[in-house]
Amino acid sequence: MTHTPARRPWYRPMVARRPDEPHRASTPLELFFDLCFVVAVAQAAAQLHHDVAEDHIGHAVPSYLMVFFAIWWAWMNFTWFASAYDTDDDLYRITTLVQVTGALVLAAGVPRAFADADFSVITYGYVLMRLAMVAQWLRVARTDVHPGRRACGRRYAIGIALVQVGWVLRLALPDDLLVPGFLVLVLAELAVPIWAERVAETTWHPEHIAERYGLFTIIVLGESILAAGIAVQSAVDEHKELAGLLWGAGAGIVIVFGMWWLYFDRPAGGLLTSMRVALFWGYGHYLIFASAAAVGAGLSVAVDHEIHEAHLGGVAVGYAVAVPVALYLSSVWLLHVRPHQHGLIVAAYPVAAVLALLAPLTPAPVPAVALLVAALVAVTVAAAHLENRPAVGSTP
């Protein structure tokens, strides 16, 4: 007798999933969600590359940080919600696809935001994503069996909706108030989860959250390799200057490979021991994601400099790579290393970050940064062997 799979329902009550659920893995919908968000990440990194190469650093950096906040915050909110309330019914899937549509609208507005400081399209896409999130929380407020979590859902829905009104009203502010208005609204967005979770904590799954963040880190690092690879390919096709380009490309690959190694040196799920720790860890990943994507933009700027198309001096080009690498190392140290490790490895990260900031003063800044990252990986491997713990990905 053949077994007929049960049909996925149109609607299920939003009942919280168990935080100790075994074998909790990312779903195909979550992976598709990440993939679509990469479009926005790629747009932000590409615009950062072009503005820095044109020596518009004062405009490029704040624009990039603002755009990346919108990308990261919408992704992060869906990730934590899905960890607690992924019902996978038809309505949940449709609402999530609305969020994906908002991400694509946001991505379409990135060039305009960088070129003309026009954040209207980005705001429309962002608000669309966030209002879909309001709909999800209203389902929780209506159907969760736990009274406290129903109240939590109401707080999330109210808080998110009010902040979205603020984002729309910000579009009418004069130019000199746009940045202060942005900062106020960012603080409001960050405060909503803290306020909502006070009444009752959602039942997020630590290993699932760690896996989701790890997957997005891989995607962002992959975007850095892709951006640098495309820049090298275009340069080779047009200029045929192979020696310097391949030397720089090899150094860039070492940097990104080392960044991957350092992030995944040990599992992160065990670090998320409480809501307070998880919020700090989750919020801190803004710096990890933004710096990882910015490394790709910096490597592309280095390629432009090699073929004499960047309007920057050699030191400034070096800092286009060194600054995001130093920020990445500092963020990984703050979130993964300092609170939970000891000995030489705890000091090695800050030392490597400081030395990375000095690398642009050398004749070959990108290879110097690559050498520092490789040395930090070597120290990490040595520390792992001294602790007698398994290497990354090995079976105990």
Short mmCIF file of N, CA and C in Angstrom, two decimals, residues 23-132:
data_model
loop_
_atom_site.label_atom_id
_atom_site.label_comp_id
_atom_site.label_asym_id
_atom_site.label_seq_id
_atom_site.Cartn_x
_atom_site.Cartn_y
_atom_site.Cartn_z
N HIS A 23 17.42 17.84 16.01
CA HIS A 23 17.67 17.85 14.57
C HIS A 23 16.95 19.01 13.87
N ARG A 24 16.96 20.17 14.50
CA ARG A 24 16.31 21.35 13.91
C ARG A 24 17.23 21.96 12.87
N ALA A 25 16.83 21.92 11.63
CA ALA A 25 17.67 22.42 10.53
C ALA A 25 16.92 23.51 9.77
N SER A 26 17.67 24.28 9.00
CA SER A 26 17.07 25.31 8.17
C SER A 26 16.16 24.68 7.12
N THR A 27 15.04 25.33 6.84
CA THR A 27 14.08 24.82 5.87
C THR A 27 14.41 25.35 4.48
N PRO A 28 13.87 24.73 3.43
CA PRO A 28 14.07 25.28 2.08
C PRO A 28 13.58 26.72 1.95
N LEU A 29 12.49 27.07 2.65
CA LEU A 29 12.00 28.44 2.59
C LEU A 29 13.01 29.42 3.21
N GLU A 30 13.61 29.03 4.32
CA GLU A 30 14.62 29.88 4.95
C GLU A 30 15.83 30.06 4.04
N LEU A 31 16.26 28.99 3.40
CA LEU A 31 17.40 29.08 2.49
C LEU A 31 17.07 29.96 1.28
N PHE A 32 15.86 29.85 0.77
CA PHE A 32 15.43 30.70 -0.34
C PHE A 32 15.37 32.16 0.09
N PHE A 33 14.90 32.39 1.30
CA PHE A 33 14.84 33.73 1.87
C PHE A 33 16.24 34.35 1.90
N ASP A 34 17.22 33.59 2.39
CA ASP A 34 18.61 34.07 2.44
C ASP A 34 19.13 34.41 1.04
N LEU A 35 18.85 33.52 0.10
CA LEU A 35 19.36 33.71 -1.25
C LEU A 35 18.84 35.00 -1.86
N CYS A 36 17.57 35.31 -1.63
CA CYS A 36 17.00 36.54 -2.18
C CYS A 36 17.58 37.77 -1.50
N PHE A 37 17.90 37.66 -0.22
CA PHE A 37 18.49 38.79 0.48
C PHE A 37 19.90 39.09 -0.03
N VAL A 38 20.55 38.10 -0.58
CA VAL A 38 21.90 38.32 -1.11
C VAL A 38 21.88 39.35 -2.23
N VAL A 39 20.78 39.45 -2.95
CA VAL A 39 20.67 40.47 -4.01
C VAL A 39 20.87 41.85 -3.41
N ALA A 40 20.23 42.10 -2.27
CA ALA A 40 20.37 43.40 -1.62
C ALA A 40 21.79 43.59 -1.09
N VAL A 41 22.37 42.55 -0.51
CA VAL A 41 23.75 42.64 -0.01
C VAL A 41 24.70 42.95 -1.16
N ALA A 42 24.52 42.28 -2.29
CA ALA A 42 25.39 42.50 -3.45
C ALA A 42 25.28 43.94 -3.96
N GLN A 43 24.06 44.47 -3.97
CA GLN A 43 23.88 45.85 -4.42
C GLN A 43 24.58 46.82 -3.49
N ALA A 44 24.44 46.61 -2.18
CA ALA A 44 25.08 47.50 -1.22
C ALA A 44 26.60 47.45 -1.35
N ALA A 45 27.16 46.23 -1.46
CA ALA A 45 28.61 46.10 -1.59
C ALA A 45 29.12 46.70 -2.89
N ALA A 46 28.35 46.53 -3.99
CA ALA A 46 28.77 47.08 -5.28
C ALA A 46 28.80 48.61 -5.24
N GLN A 47 27.79 49.20 -4.63
CA GLN A 47 27.77 50.66 -4.55
C GLN A 47 28.88 51.18 -3.64
N LEU A 48 29.17 50.45 -2.55
CA LEU A 48 30.28 50.83 -1.69
C LEU A 48 31.59 50.79 -2.48
N HIS A 49 31.78 49.75 -3.26
CA HIS A 49 32.99 49.62 -4.10
C HIS A 49 33.14 50.82 -5.02
N HIS A 50 32.08 51.17 -5.73
CA HIS A 50 32.19 52.25 -6.72
C HIS A 50 32.44 53.60 -6.04
N ASP A 51 31.76 53.87 -4.92
CA ASP A 51 31.95 55.15 -4.25
C ASP A 51 33.34 55.27 -3.65
N VAL A 52 33.84 54.20 -3.05
CA VAL A 52 35.19 54.25 -2.47
C VAL A 52 36.23 54.41 -3.57
N ALA A 53 36.06 53.68 -4.67
CA ALA A 53 37.01 53.80 -5.78
C ALA A 53 37.05 55.21 -6.36
N GLU A 54 35.92 55.91 -6.27
CA GLU A 54 35.87 57.29 -6.75
C GLU A 54 36.28 58.30 -5.68
N ASP A 55 36.76 57.79 -4.53
CA ASP A 55 37.22 58.64 -3.42
C ASP A 55 36.07 59.45 -2.81
N HIS A 56 34.89 58.86 -2.78
CA HIS A 56 33.74 59.48 -2.11
C HIS A 56 33.49 58.75 -0.78
N ILE A 57 34.53 58.59 0.00
CA ILE A 57 34.46 57.76 1.20
C ILE A 57 33.50 58.34 2.22
N GLY A 58 33.52 59.67 2.39
CA GLY A 58 32.63 60.30 3.36
C GLY A 58 31.17 60.07 3.05
N HIS A 59 30.84 59.89 1.80
CA HIS A 59 29.46 59.59 1.41
C HIS A 59 29.21 58.09 1.41
N ALA A 60 30.21 57.32 1.02
CA ALA A 60 30.02 55.88 0.85
C ALA A 60 29.76 55.16 2.17
N VAL A 61 30.56 55.45 3.18
CA VAL A 61 30.48 54.69 4.43
C VAL A 61 29.15 54.86 5.13
N PRO A 62 28.67 56.10 5.40
CA PRO A 62 27.36 56.20 6.05
C PRO A 62 26.22 55.64 5.22
N SER A 63 26.27 55.83 3.90
CA SER A 63 25.22 55.28 3.04
C SER A 63 25.19 53.76 3.14
N TYR A 64 26.37 53.15 3.12
CA TYR A 64 26.46 51.70 3.21
C TYR A 64 25.94 51.20 4.56
N LEU A 65 26.33 51.86 5.64
CA LEU A 65 25.90 51.42 6.96
C LEU A 65 24.39 51.53 7.12
N MET A 66 23.79 52.57 6.56
CA MET A 66 22.34 52.73 6.66
C MET A 66 21.61 51.69 5.82
N VAL A 67 22.08 51.50 4.60
CA VAL A 67 21.44 50.49 3.74
C VAL A 67 21.58 49.10 4.34
N PHE A 68 22.77 48.81 4.86
CA PHE A 68 22.98 47.46 5.39
C PHE A 68 22.15 47.22 6.64
N PHE A 69 21.88 48.26 7.42
CA PHE A 69 21.01 48.06 8.58
C PHE A 69 19.64 47.57 8.14
N ALA A 70 19.09 48.16 7.11
CA ALA A 70 17.76 47.74 6.64
C ALA A 70 17.78 46.28 6.21
N ILE A 71 18.83 45.87 5.50
CA ILE A 71 18.94 44.49 5.04
C ILE A 71 19.06 43.55 6.24
N TRP A 72 20.01 43.86 7.12
CA TRP A 72 20.30 42.98 8.25
C TRP A 72 19.13 42.88 9.21
N TRP A 73 18.49 43.98 9.53
CA TRP A 73 17.44 43.97 10.55
C TRP A 73 16.22 43.18 10.08
N ALA A 74 15.86 43.35 8.82
CA ALA A 74 14.72 42.58 8.29
C ALA A 74 15.05 41.09 8.25
N TRP A 75 16.28 40.75 7.84
CA TRP A 75 16.68 39.34 7.82
C TRP A 75 16.68 38.77 9.24
N MET A 76 17.24 39.50 10.17
CA MET A 76 17.37 39.01 11.54
C MET A 76 16.01 38.78 12.18
N ASN A 77 15.07 39.69 11.97
CA ASN A 77 13.75 39.53 12.59
C ASN A 77 13.02 38.31 12.06
N PHE A 78 13.11 38.07 10.76
CA PHE A 78 12.49 36.85 10.21
C PHE A 78 13.15 35.61 10.77
N THR A 79 14.47 35.63 10.89
CA THR A 79 15.21 34.45 11.36
C THR A 79 14.79 34.05 12.76
N TRP A 80 14.71 35.00 13.68
CA TRP A 80 14.33 34.69 15.05
C TRP A 80 12.86 34.29 15.15
N PHE A 81 12.02 34.95 14.35
CA PHE A 81 10.61 34.58 14.36
C PHE A 81 10.43 33.14 13.86
N ALA A 82 11.10 32.81 12.76
CA ALA A 82 10.97 31.47 12.20
C ALA A 82 11.49 30.41 13.15
N SER A 83 12.50 30.73 13.94
CA SER A 83 13.02 29.76 14.89
C SER A 83 11.97 29.39 15.93
N ALA A 84 11.08 30.33 16.24
CA ALA A 84 10.06 30.09 17.26
C ALA A 84 8.72 29.66 16.67
N TYR A 85 8.37 30.12 15.45
CA TYR A 85 6.99 29.97 14.97
C TYR A 85 6.88 29.52 13.52
N ASP A 86 7.81 28.75 13.04
CA ASP A 86 7.71 28.29 11.65
C ASP A 86 6.63 27.21 11.53
N THR A 87 5.42 27.61 11.14
CA THR A 87 4.32 26.65 10.99
C THR A 87 4.32 25.99 9.62
N ASP A 88 4.98 26.62 8.64
CA ASP A 88 5.05 26.12 7.27
C ASP A 88 3.68 25.84 6.67
N ASP A 89 2.66 26.59 7.05
CA ASP A 89 1.38 26.49 6.35
C ASP A 89 1.41 27.44 5.14
N ASP A 90 0.38 27.39 4.34
CA ASP A 90 0.37 28.20 3.11
C ASP A 90 0.43 29.69 3.42
N LEU A 91 -0.30 30.13 4.45
CA LEU A 91 -0.32 31.54 4.79
C LEU A 91 1.06 32.01 5.25
N TYR A 92 1.75 31.19 6.01
CA TYR A 92 3.11 31.52 6.46
C TYR A 92 4.05 31.67 5.26
N ARG A 93 3.94 30.74 4.31
CA ARG A 93 4.79 30.81 3.13
C ARG A 93 4.51 32.07 2.31
N ILE A 94 3.25 32.39 2.13
CA ILE A 94 2.89 33.57 1.34
C ILE A 94 3.40 34.83 2.02
N THR A 95 3.21 34.92 3.32
CA THR A 95 3.68 36.10 4.06
C THR A 95 5.20 36.24 3.96
N THR A 96 5.91 35.12 4.03
CA THR A 96 7.36 35.16 3.90
C THR A 96 7.78 35.61 2.51
N LEU A 97 7.07 35.17 1.49
CA LEU A 97 7.39 35.59 0.12
C LEU A 97 7.11 37.07 -0.08
N VAL A 98 6.14 37.62 0.65
CA VAL A 98 5.94 39.07 0.63
C VAL A 98 7.18 39.77 1.18
N GLN A 99 7.76 39.22 2.24
CA GLN A 99 8.99 39.79 2.78
C GLN A 99 10.13 39.72 1.76
N VAL A 100 10.21 38.61 1.04
CA VAL A 100 11.23 38.49 0.00
C VAL A 100 11.02 39.56 -1.07
N THR A 101 9.77 39.79 -1.44
CA THR A 101 9.47 40.84 -2.42
C THR A 101 9.94 42.19 -1.92
N GLY A 102 9.72 42.46 -0.64
CA GLY A 102 10.21 43.71 -0.07
C GLY A 102 11.71 43.82 -0.15
N ALA A 103 12.42 42.70 0.06
CA ALA A 103 13.89 42.71 -0.05
C ALA A 103 14.33 43.05 -1.46
N LEU A 104 13.62 42.55 -2.46
CA LEU A 104 13.97 42.84 -3.85
C LEU A 104 13.69 44.31 -4.19
N VAL A 105 12.59 44.86 -3.64
CA VAL A 105 12.32 46.29 -3.83
C VAL A 105 13.42 47.11 -3.18
N LEU A 106 13.82 46.72 -1.97
CA LEU A 106 14.90 47.41 -1.28
C LEU A 106 16.18 47.39 -2.13
N ALA A 107 16.50 46.23 -2.67
CA ALA A 107 17.71 46.11 -3.49
C ALA A 107 17.65 47.04 -4.69
N ALA A 108 16.46 47.18 -5.29
CA ALA A 108 16.32 48.04 -6.45
C ALA A 108 16.56 49.51 -6.09
N GLY A 109 16.35 49.87 -4.83
CA GLY A 109 16.53 51.26 -4.43
C GLY A 109 17.93 51.61 -3.97
N VAL A 110 18.80 50.62 -3.85
CA VAL A 110 20.15 50.88 -3.33
C VAL A 110 20.95 51.84 -4.21
N PRO A 111 21.00 51.67 -5.54
CA PRO A 111 21.78 52.62 -6.35
C PRO A 111 21.30 54.06 -6.19
N ARG A 112 19.98 54.26 -6.12
CA ARG A 112 19.46 55.62 -5.96
C ARG A 112 19.85 56.21 -4.60
N ALA A 113 19.88 55.36 -3.58
CA ALA A 113 20.25 55.84 -2.25
C ALA A 113 21.70 56.32 -2.23
N PHE A 114 22.57 55.60 -2.90
CA PHE A 114 23.99 56.00 -2.94
C PHE A 114 24.21 57.20 -3.84
N ALA A 115 23.53 57.22 -4.98
CA ALA A 115 23.80 58.27 -5.97
C ALA A 115 23.17 59.60 -5.57
N ASP A 116 21.93 59.56 -5.07
CA ASP A 116 21.18 60.79 -4.83
C ASP A 116 20.72 60.96 -3.39
N ALA A 117 21.16 60.08 -2.50
CA ALA A 117 20.69 60.10 -1.10
C ALA A 117 19.16 60.00 -1.04
N ASP A 118 18.58 59.31 -2.01
CA ASP A 118 17.13 59.11 -2.07
C ASP A 118 16.81 57.73 -1.52
N PHE A 119 16.29 57.68 -0.31
CA PHE A 119 16.00 56.42 0.36
C PHE A 119 14.53 56.03 0.25
N SER A 120 13.80 56.64 -0.66
CA SER A 120 12.36 56.38 -0.73
C SER A 120 12.07 54.94 -1.14
N VAL A 121 12.72 54.44 -2.20
CA VAL A 121 12.45 53.08 -2.66
C VAL A 121 12.90 52.07 -1.60
N ILE A 122 14.07 52.31 -1.00
CA ILE A 122 14.53 51.43 0.08
C ILE A 122 13.53 51.42 1.22
N THR A 123 13.01 52.59 1.56
CA THR A 123 12.04 52.66 2.67
C THR A 123 10.78 51.88 2.33
N TYR A 124 10.28 52.00 1.10
CA TYR A 124 9.07 51.27 0.72
C TYR A 124 9.30 49.76 0.81
N GLY A 125 10.44 49.30 0.31
CA GLY A 125 10.72 47.87 0.39
C GLY A 125 10.87 47.40 1.82
N TYR A 126 11.55 48.20 2.63
CA TYR A 126 11.76 47.85 4.05
C TYR A 126 10.43 47.80 4.80
N VAL A 127 9.60 48.82 4.60
CA VAL A 127 8.31 48.85 5.30
C VAL A 127 7.44 47.68 4.86
N LEU A 128 7.50 47.30 3.59
CA LEU A 128 6.75 46.14 3.13
C LEU A 128 7.18 44.88 3.88
N MET A 129 8.50 44.69 4.03
CA MET A 129 9.00 43.53 4.78
C MET A 129 8.52 43.56 6.23
N ARG A 130 8.59 44.72 6.83
CA ARG A 130 8.26 44.82 8.25
C ARG A 130 6.76 44.69 8.51
N LEU A 131 5.93 45.18 7.60
CA LEU A 131 4.49 45.01 7.78
C LEU A 131 4.08 43.55 7.63
N ALA A 132 4.78 42.82 6.76
CA ALA A 132 4.54 41.37 6.69
C ALA A 132 4.90 40.71 8.02
#
